[in-house]
Coordinates of C-alpha atoms and ligand atoms in Angstrom, one line a residue:
M24 CA 0.1 0.0 0.1
K25 CA 1.5 3.2 -0.7
N26 CA 2.1 5.7 2.1
F27 CA -0.5 8.6 3.1
S28 CA -1.1 10.8 5.9
Y29 CA -4.1 10.4 8.1
I30 CA -5.8 13.5 9.7
N31 CA -8.6 13.2 12.5
A32 CA -10.8 15.7 11.8
G33 CA -12.0 17.6 14.8
S34 CA -15.5 18.5 13.3
V35 CA -17.4 18.5 9.7
A36 CA -16.4 22.0 8.9
A37 CA -12.8 21.0 9.3
A38 CA -13.1 17.5 7.2
I39 CA -14.8 19.6 4.4
R40 CA -11.6 22.0 4.5
T41 CA -9.2 19.2 4.5
L42 CA -11.1 17.3 1.8
S43 CA -11.1 20.0 -0.4
T44 CA -7.2 19.6 -1.0
K45 CA -6.3 17.2 -4.1
G46 CA -5.4 13.2 -3.0
S47 CA -8.1 13.5 -0.3
I48 CA -10.6 10.9 1.1
L49 CA -13.0 10.7 3.6
H50 CA -12.6 7.9 6.1
A51 CA -15.9 6.7 8.3
G52 CA -15.4 2.9 9.6
G53 CA -12.8 2.2 6.8
T54 CA -14.3 -1.3 6.0
D55 CA -14.6 -0.6 2.2
L56 CA -11.8 2.3 2.1
L57 CA -9.0 0.2 3.2
G58 CA -9.8 -2.4 0.5
C59 CA -9.9 0.3 -2.2
M60 CA -6.7 1.5 -0.7
R61 CA -4.9 -1.6 -0.8
D62 CA -6.2 -2.3 -4.6
E63 CA -4.9 1.2 -5.4
I64 CA -8.0 1.5 -7.1
V65 CA -8.2 5.5 -6.4
P66 CA -5.0 7.3 -5.9
I67 CA -5.0 8.4 -2.2
E68 CA -2.6 10.7 -0.5
R69 CA -4.5 12.0 2.5
V70 CA -7.0 10.2 4.6
V71 CA -9.8 12.7 6.4
S72 CA -11.2 10.5 9.4
I73 CA -14.8 11.7 10.8
S74 CA -14.8 8.5 12.9
G75 CA -14.6 10.6 16.0
L76 CA -17.3 12.7 15.7
K77 CA -20.0 12.1 18.0
E78 CA -22.6 14.6 16.4
L79 CA -22.7 12.2 13.4
K80 CA -23.7 9.1 15.7
G81 CA -27.1 7.5 16.8
I82 CA -30.6 7.2 16.1
S83 CA -33.2 9.9 17.3
A84 CA -36.8 10.4 16.9
Q85 CA -37.8 13.5 15.0
P86 CA -40.7 16.0 16.0
D87 CA -42.6 14.9 12.7
G88 CA -42.7 11.2 13.7
G89 CA -39.8 10.2 11.4
L90 CA -36.3 9.2 12.4
K91 CA -32.9 10.6 12.1
I92 CA -29.8 8.5 11.4
G93 CA -26.5 9.8 12.0
A94 CA -24.1 8.8 9.0
L95 CA -21.6 7.4 11.3
T96 CA -24.2 5.1 13.2
T97 CA -23.1 1.5 12.8
I98 CA -25.0 -0.9 10.8
S99 CA -25.1 -3.2 14.0
E100 CA -27.2 -0.2 15.5
V101 CA -29.0 -0.1 12.7
A102 CA -30.0 -3.4 12.6
T103 CA -30.9 -3.7 16.4
N104 CA -32.6 -0.3 17.1
A105 CA -36.0 -1.0 18.4
S106 CA -37.6 2.5 16.6
I107 CA -36.3 1.3 13.2
A108 CA -37.4 -2.4 13.6
E109 CA -41.2 -0.6 14.5
K110 CA -41.1 1.8 11.7
A111 CA -38.9 0.5 8.9
A112 CA -38.4 -3.2 9.3
V113 CA -37.3 -3.1 5.8
L114 CA -34.2 -1.1 7.1
A115 CA -33.8 -3.2 10.2
Q116 CA -33.9 -6.4 8.0
A117 CA -31.6 -5.0 5.3
A118 CA -28.8 -3.8 8.1
T119 CA -29.1 -7.5 9.5
E120 CA -28.0 -8.8 6.0
V121 CA -25.3 -6.7 5.5
A122 CA -21.8 -8.8 5.6
S123 CA -20.8 -10.1 9.0
P124 CA -20.9 -9.1 12.6
Q125 CA -17.6 -7.6 12.6
L126 CA -18.2 -5.6 9.4
R127 CA -21.7 -4.4 11.0
N128 CA -20.0 -3.6 14.3
Q129 CA -17.3 -1.3 12.3
G130 CA -19.0 0.0 9.2
T131 CA -21.4 3.0 9.1
I132 CA -24.8 3.5 7.4
G133 CA -22.9 6.6 5.5
G134 CA -20.3 4.3 4.1
N135 CA -22.6 1.5 3.3
I136 CA -24.4 3.7 0.8
C137 CA -21.2 5.3 -0.2
Q138 CA -19.0 2.3 -0.8
R139 CA -17.5 1.7 -4.1
P140 CA -18.6 -0.9 -6.7
R141 CA -17.4 -4.7 -6.1
C142 CA -17.3 -5.7 -9.8
W143 CA -14.2 -7.9 -10.0
Y144 CA -12.2 -6.1 -12.9
F145 CA -12.6 -2.6 -10.9
R146 CA -11.3 -4.5 -7.7
G147 CA -8.6 -6.3 -9.7
D148 CA -5.5 -5.1 -12.1
F149 CA -7.9 -4.0 -14.7
H150 CA -7.7 -0.2 -15.9
C151 CA -11.4 -0.5 -17.1
A152 CA -13.8 2.4 -18.1
R153 CA -14.7 3.1 -14.4
K154 CA -11.1 3.6 -13.7
G155 CA -10.5 6.2 -16.3
G156 CA -9.6 3.2 -18.9
D157 CA -11.5 2.8 -22.3
L158 CA -13.1 -0.9 -22.0
C159 CA -15.8 -2.3 -19.4
Y160 CA -14.1 -5.9 -19.3
A161 CA -17.4 -7.1 -18.0
M162 CA -19.2 -6.6 -21.5
D163 CA -17.4 -9.7 -23.1
G164 CA -16.0 -11.1 -19.9
E165 CA -17.5 -12.9 -16.6
N166 CA -20.5 -11.1 -16.0
Q167 CA -22.6 -13.5 -13.9
Y168 CA -22.7 -10.8 -11.1
H169 CA -23.4 -7.8 -13.2
A170 CA -26.3 -5.7 -14.1
I171 CA -29.5 -6.6 -16.1
F172 CA -31.2 -2.8 -15.5
G173 CA -29.5 0.4 -16.3
G174 CA -26.2 -1.1 -17.4
G175 CA -23.8 0.5 -20.2
P176 CA -21.1 1.7 -20.5
C177 CA -20.6 0.0 -17.3
F178 CA -22.5 -2.6 -15.9
F179 CA -21.6 -3.0 -12.1
V180 CA -24.2 -3.5 -9.7
H181 CA -24.7 -1.4 -6.6
P182 CA -23.5 -3.4 -3.6
S183 CA -25.4 -1.6 -0.7
D184 CA -27.9 -3.4 1.0
T185 CA -29.3 -0.5 3.1
A186 CA -29.5 1.8 0.0
V187 CA -32.3 -0.5 -1.6
A188 CA -34.2 -0.2 1.8
L189 CA -33.9 3.4 2.2
V190 CA -35.0 4.0 -1.4
A191 CA -37.9 1.8 -0.7
L192 CA -38.6 4.1 2.4
Q193 CA -38.3 7.4 0.5
A194 CA -35.3 8.7 2.9
Q195 CA -33.7 12.1 2.6
L196 CA -30.1 12.6 2.6
A197 CA -28.6 15.5 4.8
I198 CA -25.3 16.6 3.1
A199 CA -22.9 19.2 4.2
G200 CA -20.1 20.6 1.9
P201 CA -18.3 24.0 1.3
A202 CA -21.3 25.3 -0.2
G203 CA -23.4 24.6 3.4
N204 CA -26.2 22.2 4.1
K205 CA -28.7 20.5 1.9
M206 CA -31.3 18.0 1.9
I207 CA -31.7 15.6 -0.9
K208 CA -34.0 12.5 -1.8
I209 CA -32.0 9.3 -1.7
E210 CA -33.5 8.9 -5.4
D211 CA -31.6 11.9 -6.4
F212 CA -28.1 10.7 -4.7
F213 CA -27.2 7.9 -7.0
V214 CA -25.9 8.3 -10.4
G215 CA -26.0 5.6 -13.2
P216 CA -23.2 5.1 -15.8
D217 CA -24.8 6.8 -18.6
K218 CA -24.7 10.1 -16.9
N219 CA -21.2 9.5 -15.3
I220 CA -19.0 6.4 -15.4
Q221 CA -16.7 7.3 -12.7
K222 CA -19.3 8.2 -9.8
E223 CA -21.8 6.1 -8.1
N224 CA -23.3 9.4 -6.7
V225 CA -23.8 13.1 -6.9
L226 CA -21.4 14.2 -4.1
A227 CA -18.8 16.5 -4.7
P228 CA -15.0 15.4 -3.3
S229 CA -15.6 17.6 -0.4
E230 CA -19.3 16.8 0.5
I231 CA -20.3 14.6 3.5
V232 CA -23.4 12.7 4.0
T233 CA -24.2 13.8 7.6
A234 CA -27.5 12.0 8.5
I235 CA -30.4 10.0 6.8
H236 CA -33.9 11.1 7.4
L237 CA -37.0 8.5 7.7
P238 CA -40.1 10.1 6.7
S239 CA -42.8 9.5 9.3
V240 CA -45.2 6.8 8.7
S241 CA -49.2 6.7 9.2
G242 CA -51.8 4.2 8.4
R243 CA -51.2 0.4 8.3
V244 CA -47.7 0.3 6.4
R245 CA -45.7 -3.0 6.4
S246 CA -42.2 -3.7 4.9
S247 CA -39.4 -6.2 4.4
Y248 CA -36.3 -7.3 2.8
R249 CA -35.5 -10.3 1.2
K250 CA -32.0 -11.0 -0.3
I251 CA -30.7 -13.9 -2.8
R252 CA -26.8 -14.6 -2.1
A253 CA -24.6 -17.6 -3.7
R254 CA -23.9 -18.9 0.3
R255 CA -25.3 -18.1 3.5
A256 CA -22.1 -16.8 4.9
W257 CA -21.5 -13.3 4.2
D258 CA -21.7 -12.1 0.7
F259 CA -23.2 -9.5 -1.5
A260 CA -26.5 -9.8 -3.0
L261 CA -27.2 -11.6 -6.1
A262 CA -30.9 -10.1 -6.1
S263 CA -32.8 -8.4 -3.3
V264 CA -36.1 -6.9 -2.8
G265 CA -37.1 -4.1 -0.6
L266 CA -41.0 -3.9 -0.3
V267 CA -42.8 -1.2 1.6
L268 CA -46.7 -1.5 1.2
Q269 CA -49.5 0.6 2.3
F270 CA -53.1 -1.3 3.2
E271 CA -56.4 0.2 3.3
N272 CA -58.6 -2.7 4.7
Q273 CA -57.1 -5.7 2.8
N274 CA -56.1 -3.9 -0.2
V275 CA -52.8 -2.2 -1.2
S276 CA -53.2 1.6 -1.4
K277 CA -49.5 2.5 -1.7
A278 CA -46.3 0.5 -3.0
R279 CA -42.8 0.7 -3.2
I280 CA -40.7 -2.3 -4.8
V281 CA -37.4 -1.7 -5.1
L282 CA -34.6 -4.1 -6.5
G283 CA -31.0 -4.5 -5.3
G284 CA -28.2 -6.3 -6.9
V285 CA -29.4 -5.8 -10.4
G286 CA -28.5 -2.5 -11.5
P287 CA -25.9 0.5 -10.9
Y288 CA -28.4 1.9 -8.1
P289 CA -31.5 0.4 -5.9
W290 CA -33.8 0.1 -8.9
R291 CA -37.3 0.9 -8.4
V292 CA -39.8 -1.2 -10.3
E293 CA -43.2 1.0 -11.0
A294 CA -44.8 -1.4 -13.1
A295 CA -44.7 -3.8 -10.7
E296 CA -46.0 -1.1 -7.9
K297 CA -48.6 0.1 -10.2
L298 CA -50.1 -3.3 -10.3
L299 CA -50.7 -3.9 -7.0
I300 CA -52.6 -0.6 -6.2
G301 CA -56.3 -1.5 -5.0
K302 CA -55.7 -4.9 -4.9
K303 CA -55.5 -7.6 -2.2
I304 CA -52.2 -9.9 -2.6
D305 CA -53.1 -13.6 -3.6
G306 CA -51.3 -15.5 -5.7
A307 CA -51.9 -14.6 -9.2
V308 CA -51.6 -10.9 -8.0
A309 CA -48.0 -11.7 -6.5
A310 CA -47.0 -13.8 -9.7
A311 CA -48.0 -11.1 -12.2
A312 CA -46.3 -8.2 -9.8
G313 CA -43.1 -10.7 -10.2
Q314 CA -43.4 -10.8 -14.1
A315 CA -44.1 -6.9 -14.2
A316 CA -40.9 -6.4 -11.9
T317 CA -38.9 -7.6 -14.7
E318 CA -40.0 -5.6 -17.8
G319 CA -37.3 -4.0 -19.6
A320 CA -34.4 -6.0 -18.0
S321 CA -31.7 -6.8 -20.3
P322 CA -29.4 -9.6 -19.2
M323 CA -25.9 -10.2 -20.5
R324 CA -24.2 -13.5 -21.5
D325 CA -23.9 -15.2 -18.1
N326 CA -26.5 -13.3 -15.9
G327 CA -29.9 -14.4 -17.3
Y328 CA -30.8 -16.5 -14.3
K329 CA -31.3 -12.9 -12.5
V330 CA -34.6 -12.5 -14.1
Q331 CA -36.1 -15.5 -12.8
M332 CA -34.6 -14.5 -9.6
V333 CA -35.9 -11.4 -9.3
Q334 CA -39.5 -12.9 -10.2
G335 CA -39.4 -15.4 -7.8
A336 CA -38.0 -12.9 -4.9
V337 CA -40.8 -10.5 -5.5
E338 CA -43.4 -12.8 -5.7
E339 CA -42.5 -14.5 -2.3
S340 CA -41.9 -11.1 -0.8
L341 CA -45.4 -10.0 -1.8
L342 CA -46.9 -13.7 -0.3
G343 CA -45.0 -13.4 2.7
M344 CA -46.4 -10.0 3.4
A345 CA -49.9 -11.1 2.5
Ligands
LIG426 C1 -16.0 -8.9 3.0 C2 -16.9 -7.6 2.8 C3 -18.4 -8.2 3.0 C4 -19.5 -7.4 2.7 N1 -20.5 -7.8 2.2 C5 -21.4 -6.7 2.3 C6 -22.9 -6.9 2.0 O1 -23.4 -8.0 2.2 N2 -23.9 -5.9 1.7 C7 -23.4 -4.8 1.8 O2 -24.6 -3.7 2.0 N3 -22.3 -4.3 2.2 C8 -21.3 -5.1 2.5 N4 -19.8 -4.6 2.4 C9 -19.6 -3.5 2.5 C10 -19.5 -2.9 3.8 O3 -20.9 -3.1 4.1 C11 -19.1 -1.5 3.8 O4 -17.6 -1.8 3.5 C12 -19.4 -0.4 4.9 O5 -20.6 -0.3 5.1 C13 -18.7 0.7 4.7 O6 -18.7 1.5 5.7 P1 -17.6 2.3 6.5 O7 -18.1 3.1 7.3 O8 -16.8 1.5 6.9 O9 -17.0 3.2 5.2 P2 -15.5 3.4 4.8 O10 -14.9 2.2 4.1 O11 -15.0 4.5 5.7 O12 -16.1 4.5 3.4 C14 -16.2 3.7 2.4 C15 -16.7 4.9 1.0 O13 -17.8 5.5 1.3 C16 -17.2 7.2 1.8 N5 -18.0 7.5 2.8 C17 -18.1 6.8 4.2 N6 -18.6 7.7 4.9 C18 -19.3 8.6 4.5 C19 -20.1 10.2 4.2 N7 -20.8 9.8 5.3 N8 -20.1 10.8 3.4 C20 -19.7 10.8 2.1 N9 -18.6 9.5 1.8 C21 -18.4 8.6 2.7 C22 -15.7 6.9 2.0 O14 -14.9 7.8 1.5 C23 -15.3 5.9 0.9 O15 -15.2 5.9 -0.2 C24 -18.9 -6.0 2.7 C25 -17.6 -5.2 2.9 C26 -16.7 -6.3 2.9 C27 -15.2 -5.8 3.1
LIG427 S1 -18.6 -3.2 -15.1 FE1 -17.9 -1.2 -14.9 S2 -16.5 -1.4 -12.9 FE2 -16.7 -3.3 -14.2 S3 -15.2 -3.6 -15.6 FE3 -16.8 -3.0 -16.8 S4 -16.6 -0.6 -16.7 FE4 -15.4 -1.7 -14.9

């Protein structure tokens, strides 16, 4: 690993100032950053750590009934927090499915949504298009874990479990930067490769996600997260489904269905959502929604299995909720 300097920022403002120096990168829990540094994915001269900032840690109820999750809150805390389990089960379940207990204890939710792609060419010795080269090696290479939605000119899949749940929950992100503070919808945070092949989100180099806000819920809302992986031990999703449904009597009145492991960002499937509105979930409705969830899918040579996997996962998740 190349030598680098390490700066322990005493405040968000100090971190933002230091990050504006070329070659600097933000450090939260370090579980993804360390691998990126070892693999020399990006040239890094200065690591700016916010890991000691208490004001970015913890989960609190908000006056409007929503929840605020500090960006440095560990994934373990998100997985086990009683308010999140009660108001946002999809997020608690997604956090529980992240990596291993050690990684959940060290990794933060802010770092989880900002982690870099896991494409094996990107992490390996390949100067692929995402690293500034000319080629996407996955196009004609080993692409069994790559995108079936939103691919081209890069075909990576976003690796975060919690991001899928947060999009399903319509979370907002608080971002601090040189120009001040702002809030954005999480759906506006991620960037597809058609817009920018070298970035996964809209953050400028010296901007920091400081918190995640979950809106309040009213009425009969239920949610769930289902993840399919190649093995039961820690692994990234081959496909996953985040589901948030609101019911009136026995019928669905609002629906959010978001897929993970299949596109460059959490992939919302509006066709499947629309199909559920006004209906009671039974076998036929769940199967139809599963089919609708893969409308527009464009599998590569080796990942066609993800189409049936998504259909089955959506169908099963809906039946589980019914
Ligand atoms: C073996 C292994 C298995 C894994 N399995 C899974 C899995 O199944 N599911 C899953 O979702 N994840 C998985 N991960 C990823 C893991 O969850 C992330 O590494 C972790 O969440 C990152 O959090 P961190 O605090 O350690 O971030 P860091 O490593 O400190 O940072 C990660 C990146 O995000 C940036 N960053 C961090 N915090 C912020 C912030 N607040 N604002 C702006 N930028 C920020 C950093 O600059 C860096 O580029 C796995 C990781 C490993 C190593
Ligand atoms: S999928 Fe993206 S990250 Fe992977 S090799 Fe292609 S350009 Fe690189």
